[in-house]
Amino acid sequence: LAFTNRVGALAEEEGHHPALLTEWGRVAVTWWTHKIRGLHRNDFIMAAKSDALVAEGGHVTRAEIQEGRAP
């Protein structure tokens, strides 16, 4: 759930929200722009930012939770 929460926090910051499917050990993130019913440049940017979260590990530490810094 940590990665899903990080993607959710990113979406809130950017005001652009994906479809998220969270399953055991797996998260599917789908970016697309509803208004144009397709892909926009922003969707590719958000996908790259999501990939960066994966590269960072996408996890939340116990300290972040205890200190209220977890997304």
mmCIF file of N, CA and C in Angstrom:
data_model
loop_
_atom_site.group_PDB
_atom_site.id
_atom_site.type_symbol
_atom_site.label_atom_id
_atom_site.label_comp_id
_atom_site.label_asym_id
_atom_site.label_seq_id
_atom_site.Cartn_x
_atom_site.Cartn_y
_atom_site.Cartn_z
ATOM 1 N N LEU A 1 0.811 -1.213 0.000
ATOM 2 C CA LEU A 1 0.000 0.000 0.000
ATOM 3 C C LEU A 1 0.847 1.268 0.000
ATOM 4 N N ALA A 2 2.082 1.143 0.432
ATOM 5 C CA ALA A 2 2.941 2.323 0.523
ATOM 6 C C ALA A 2 3.120 2.990 -0.841
ATOM 7 N N PHE A 3 3.391 2.183 -1.867
ATOM 8 C CA PHE A 3 3.578 2.756 -3.200
ATOM 9 C C PHE A 3 2.285 3.397 -3.695
ATOM 10 N N THR A 4 1.163 2.725 -3.483
ATOM 11 C CA THR A 4 -0.131 3.276 -3.881
ATOM 12 C C THR A 4 -0.362 4.624 -3.209
ATOM 13 N N ASN A 5 -0.026 4.725 -1.934
ATOM 14 C CA ASN A 5 -0.186 5.985 -1.211
ATOM 15 C C ASN A 5 0.731 7.068 -1.763
ATOM 16 N N ARG A 6 1.938 6.693 -2.142
ATOM 17 C CA ARG A 6 2.861 7.676 -2.721
ATOM 18 C C ARG A 6 2.351 8.177 -4.074
ATOM 19 N N VAL A 7 1.818 7.296 -4.882
ATOM 20 C CA VAL A 7 1.238 7.720 -6.162
ATOM 21 C C VAL A 7 0.036 8.624 -5.895
ATOM 22 N N GLY A 8 -0.768 8.275 -4.906
ATOM 23 C CA GLY A 8 -1.911 9.114 -4.541
ATOM 24 C C GLY A 8 -1.488 10.500 -4.101
ATOM 25 N N ALA A 9 -0.425 10.584 -3.318
ATOM 26 C CA ALA A 9 0.086 11.885 -2.873
ATOM 27 C C ALA A 9 0.597 12.690 -4.067
ATOM 28 N N LEU A 10 1.298 12.035 -4.978
ATOM 29 C CA LEU A 10 1.775 12.695 -6.196
ATOM 30 C C LEU A 10 0.594 13.220 -7.007
ATOM 31 N N ALA A 11 -0.437 12.407 -7.150
ATOM 32 C CA ALA A 11 -1.623 12.809 -7.908
ATOM 33 C C ALA A 11 -2.286 14.034 -7.286
ATOM 34 N N GLU A 12 -2.376 14.055 -5.966
ATOM 35 C CA GLU A 12 -2.965 15.212 -5.280
ATOM 36 C C GLU A 12 -2.125 16.465 -5.511
ATOM 37 N N GLU A 13 -0.806 16.330 -5.414
ATOM 38 C CA GLU A 13 0.090 17.475 -5.627
ATOM 39 C C GLU A 13 -0.068 18.048 -7.031
ATOM 40 N N GLU A 14 -0.212 17.174 -8.017
ATOM 41 C CA GLU A 14 -0.258 17.593 -9.418
ATOM 42 C C GLU A 14 -1.673 17.862 -9.923
ATOM 43 N N GLY A 15 -2.688 17.442 -9.161
ATOM 44 C CA GLY A 15 -4.072 17.637 -9.593
ATOM 45 C C GLY A 15 -4.435 16.794 -10.807
ATOM 46 N N HIS A 16 -3.802 15.635 -10.919
ATOM 47 C CA HIS A 16 -4.046 14.727 -12.048
ATOM 48 C C HIS A 16 -4.053 13.319 -11.482
ATOM 49 N N HIS A 17 -5.158 12.613 -11.627
ATOM 50 C CA HIS A 17 -5.356 11.360 -10.902
ATOM 51 C C HIS A 17 -5.445 10.156 -11.832
ATOM 52 N N PRO A 18 -4.709 9.098 -11.498
ATOM 53 C CA PRO A 18 -4.715 7.885 -12.313
ATOM 54 C C PRO A 18 -5.780 6.902 -11.848
ATOM 55 N N ALA A 19 -5.954 5.865 -12.625
ATOM 56 C CA ALA A 19 -6.687 4.687 -12.164
ATOM 57 C C ALA A 19 -5.649 3.820 -11.465
ATOM 58 N N LEU A 20 -5.951 3.394 -10.249
ATOM 59 C CA LEU A 20 -5.030 2.562 -9.468
ATOM 60 C C LEU A 20 -5.695 1.231 -9.154
ATOM 61 N N LEU A 21 -4.980 0.160 -9.414
ATOM 62 C CA LEU A 21 -5.437 -1.174 -9.045
ATOM 63 C C LEU A 21 -4.356 -1.776 -8.163
ATOM 64 N N THR A 22 -4.682 -1.980 -6.889
ATOM 65 C CA THR A 22 -3.726 -2.527 -5.934
ATOM 66 C C THR A 22 -4.101 -3.970 -5.638
ATOM 67 N N GLU A 23 -3.153 -4.860 -5.894
ATOM 68 C CA GLU A 23 -3.322 -6.280 -5.614
ATOM 69 C C GLU A 23 -2.147 -6.721 -4.750
ATOM 70 N N TRP A 24 -2.189 -7.934 -4.249
ATOM 71 C CA TRP A 24 -1.111 -8.444 -3.416
ATOM 72 C C TRP A 24 0.205 -8.415 -4.200
ATOM 73 N N GLY A 25 1.139 -7.580 -3.748
ATOM 74 C CA GLY A 25 2.459 -7.504 -4.355
ATOM 75 C C GLY A 25 2.530 -6.820 -5.704
ATOM 76 N N ARG A 26 1.459 -6.113 -6.076
ATOM 77 C CA ARG A 26 1.417 -5.510 -7.405
ATOM 78 C C ARG A 26 0.503 -4.292 -7.408
ATOM 79 N N VAL A 27 0.918 -3.259 -8.148
ATOM 80 C CA VAL A 27 0.078 -2.077 -8.341
ATOM 81 C C VAL A 27 0.094 -1.729 -9.825
ATOM 82 N N ALA A 28 -1.076 -1.532 -10.406
ATOM 83 C CA ALA A 28 -1.183 -1.064 -11.790
ATOM 84 C C ALA A 28 -1.616 0.400 -11.748
ATOM 85 N N VAL A 29 -0.845 1.252 -12.401
ATOM 86 C CA VAL A 29 -1.132 2.687 -12.453
ATOM 87 C C VAL A 29 -1.414 3.038 -13.910
ATOM 88 N N THR A 30 -2.600 3.563 -14.175
ATOM 89 C CA THR A 30 -2.988 3.916 -15.537
ATOM 90 C C THR A 30 -3.273 5.412 -15.606
ATOM 91 N N TRP A 31 -2.478 6.113 -16.399
ATOM 92 C CA TRP A 31 -2.662 7.553 -16.586
ATOM 93 C C TRP A 31 -3.332 7.800 -17.930
ATOM 94 N N TRP A 32 -4.356 8.625 -17.937
ATOM 95 C CA TRP A 32 -4.962 9.105 -19.167
ATOM 96 C C TRP A 32 -5.800 10.325 -18.827
ATOM 97 N N THR A 33 -6.076 11.135 -19.826
ATOM 98 C CA THR A 33 -6.789 12.388 -19.608
ATOM 99 C C THR A 33 -8.244 12.218 -20.028
ATOM 100 N N HIS A 34 -9.122 12.332 -19.051
ATOM 101 C CA HIS A 34 -10.550 12.120 -19.284
ATOM 102 C C HIS A 34 -11.117 13.112 -20.298
ATOM 103 N N LYS A 35 -10.697 14.370 -20.172
ATOM 104 C CA LYS A 35 -11.267 15.425 -21.009
ATOM 105 C C LYS A 35 -11.072 15.155 -22.501
ATOM 106 N N ILE A 36 -9.924 14.610 -22.867
ATOM 107 C CA ILE A 36 -9.672 14.332 -24.285
ATOM 108 C C ILE A 36 -9.860 12.851 -24.621
ATOM 109 N N ARG A 37 -10.198 12.080 -23.593
ATOM 110 C CA ARG A 37 -10.407 10.635 -23.759
ATOM 111 C C ARG A 37 -9.204 9.948 -24.405
ATOM 112 N N GLY A 38 -8.042 10.346 -23.922
ATOM 113 C CA GLY A 38 -6.822 9.762 -24.471
ATOM 114 C C GLY A 38 -5.600 10.224 -23.702
ATOM 115 N N LEU A 39 -4.460 10.031 -24.319
ATOM 116 C CA LEU A 39 -3.202 10.392 -23.678
ATOM 117 C C LEU A 39 -2.785 11.808 -24.042
ATOM 118 N N HIS A 40 -2.298 12.509 -23.043
ATOM 119 C CA HIS A 40 -1.799 13.869 -23.183
ATOM 120 C C HIS A 40 -0.361 13.868 -22.681
ATOM 121 N N ARG A 41 0.374 14.873 -23.033
ATOM 122 C CA ARG A 41 1.766 14.990 -22.567
ATOM 123 C C ARG A 41 1.867 14.828 -21.054
ATOM 124 N N ASN A 42 0.917 15.393 -20.327
ATOM 125 C CA ASN A 42 0.929 15.297 -18.858
ATOM 126 C C ASN A 42 0.866 13.851 -18.374
ATOM 127 N N ASP A 43 0.192 12.990 -19.103
ATOM 128 C CA ASP A 43 0.107 11.583 -18.712
ATOM 129 C C ASP A 43 1.481 10.923 -18.766
ATOM 130 N N PHE A 44 2.257 11.266 -19.779
ATOM 131 C CA PHE A 44 3.608 10.710 -19.894
ATOM 132 C C PHE A 44 4.523 11.258 -18.800
ATOM 133 N N ILE A 45 4.336 12.526 -18.461
ATOM 134 C CA ILE A 45 5.110 13.132 -17.371
ATOM 135 C C ILE A 45 4.780 12.438 -16.054
ATOM 136 N N MET A 46 3.491 12.217 -15.806
ATOM 137 C CA MET A 46 3.090 11.562 -14.562
ATOM 138 C C MET A 46 3.561 10.109 -14.522
ATOM 139 N N ALA A 47 3.568 9.445 -15.663
ATOM 140 C CA ALA A 47 4.085 8.072 -15.710
ATOM 141 C C ALA A 47 5.568 8.058 -15.356
ATOM 142 N N ALA A 48 6.311 9.033 -15.853
ATOM 143 C CA ALA A 48 7.740 9.117 -15.529
ATOM 144 C C ALA A 48 7.940 9.389 -14.042
ATOM 145 N N LYS A 49 7.099 10.241 -13.474
ATOM 146 C CA LYS A 49 7.199 10.519 -12.039
ATOM 147 C C LYS A 49 6.843 9.279 -11.222
ATOM 148 N N SER A 50 5.883 8.504 -11.691
ATOM 149 C CA SER A 50 5.536 7.249 -11.015
ATOM 150 C C SER A 50 6.704 6.273 -11.085
ATOM 151 N N ASP A 51 7.347 6.208 -12.242
ATOM 152 C CA ASP A 51 8.528 5.350 -12.388
ATOM 153 C C ASP A 51 9.624 5.770 -11.420
ATOM 154 N N ALA A 52 9.774 7.083 -11.218
ATOM 155 C CA ALA A 52 10.784 7.577 -10.278
ATOM 156 C C ALA A 52 10.468 7.111 -8.858
ATOM 157 N N LEU A 53 9.187 7.049 -8.511
ATOM 158 C CA LEU A 53 8.810 6.543 -7.188
ATOM 159 C C LEU A 53 9.222 5.086 -7.028
ATOM 160 N N VAL A 54 9.082 4.314 -8.095
ATOM 161 C CA VAL A 54 9.513 2.915 -8.052
ATOM 162 C C VAL A 54 11.020 2.861 -7.840
ATOM 163 N N ALA A 55 11.752 3.710 -8.557
ATOM 164 C CA ALA A 55 13.209 3.736 -8.438
ATOM 165 C C ALA A 55 13.644 4.107 -7.022
ATOM 166 N N GLU A 56 12.838 4.941 -6.350
ATOM 167 C CA GLU A 56 13.140 5.344 -4.971
ATOM 168 C C GLU A 56 12.796 4.242 -3.974
ATOM 169 N N GLY A 57 12.126 3.235 -4.411
ATOM 170 C CA GLY A 57 11.765 2.139 -3.523
ATOM 171 C C GLY A 57 10.294 2.109 -3.190
ATOM 172 N N GLY A 58 9.623 3.245 -3.273
ATOM 173 C CA GLY A 58 8.187 3.291 -3.067
ATOM 174 C C GLY A 58 7.710 2.802 -1.715
ATOM 175 N N HIS A 59 8.590 2.795 -0.733
ATOM 176 C CA HIS A 59 8.179 2.283 0.571
ATOM 177 C C HIS A 59 8.117 3.409 1.598
ATOM 178 N N VAL A 60 7.411 3.162 2.663
ATOM 179 C CA VAL A 60 7.283 4.102 3.770
ATOM 180 C C VAL A 60 7.957 3.477 4.976
ATOM 181 N N THR A 61 8.797 4.251 5.635
ATOM 182 C CA THR A 61 9.479 3.720 6.813
ATOM 183 C C THR A 61 8.594 3.839 8.043
ATOM 184 N N ARG A 62 8.906 3.037 9.041
ATOM 185 C CA ARG A 62 8.177 3.099 10.311
ATOM 186 C C ARG A 62 8.303 4.500 10.916
ATOM 187 N N ALA A 63 9.476 5.115 10.794
ATOM 188 C CA ALA A 63 9.690 6.461 11.335
ATOM 189 C C ALA A 63 8.761 7.470 10.668
ATOM 190 N N GLU A 64 8.580 7.371 9.347
ATOM 191 C CA GLU A 64 7.679 8.282 8.644
ATOM 192 C C GLU A 64 6.253 8.148 9.170
ATOM 193 N N ILE A 65 5.833 6.927 9.426
ATOM 194 C CA ILE A 65 4.488 6.693 9.956
ATOM 195 C C ILE A 65 4.366 7.276 11.352
ATOM 196 N N GLN A 66 5.337 6.989 12.218
ATOM 197 C CA GLN A 66 5.290 7.443 13.609
ATOM 198 C C GLN A 66 5.358 8.962 13.713
ATOM 199 N N GLU A 67 6.075 9.589 12.797
ATOM 200 C CA GLU A 67 6.221 11.046 12.829
ATOM 201 C C GLU A 67 5.142 11.758 12.020
ATOM 202 N N GLY A 68 4.223 10.999 11.438
ATOM 203 C CA GLY A 68 3.135 11.605 10.675
ATOM 204 C C GLY A 68 3.572 12.144 9.327
ATOM 205 N N ARG A 69 4.698 11.664 8.797
ATOM 206 C CA ARG A 69 5.197 12.135 7.507
ATOM 207 C C ARG A 69 4.838 11.198 6.370
ATOM 208 N N ALA A 70 4.185 10.102 6.665
ATOM 209 C CA ALA A 70 3.818 9.146 5.614
ATOM 210 C C ALA A 70 2.647 9.697 4.816
ATOM 211 N N PRO A 71 2.667 9.449 3.504
ATOM 212 C CA PRO A 71 1.544 9.922 2.679
ATOM 213 C C PRO A 71 0.255 9.206 3.029
#
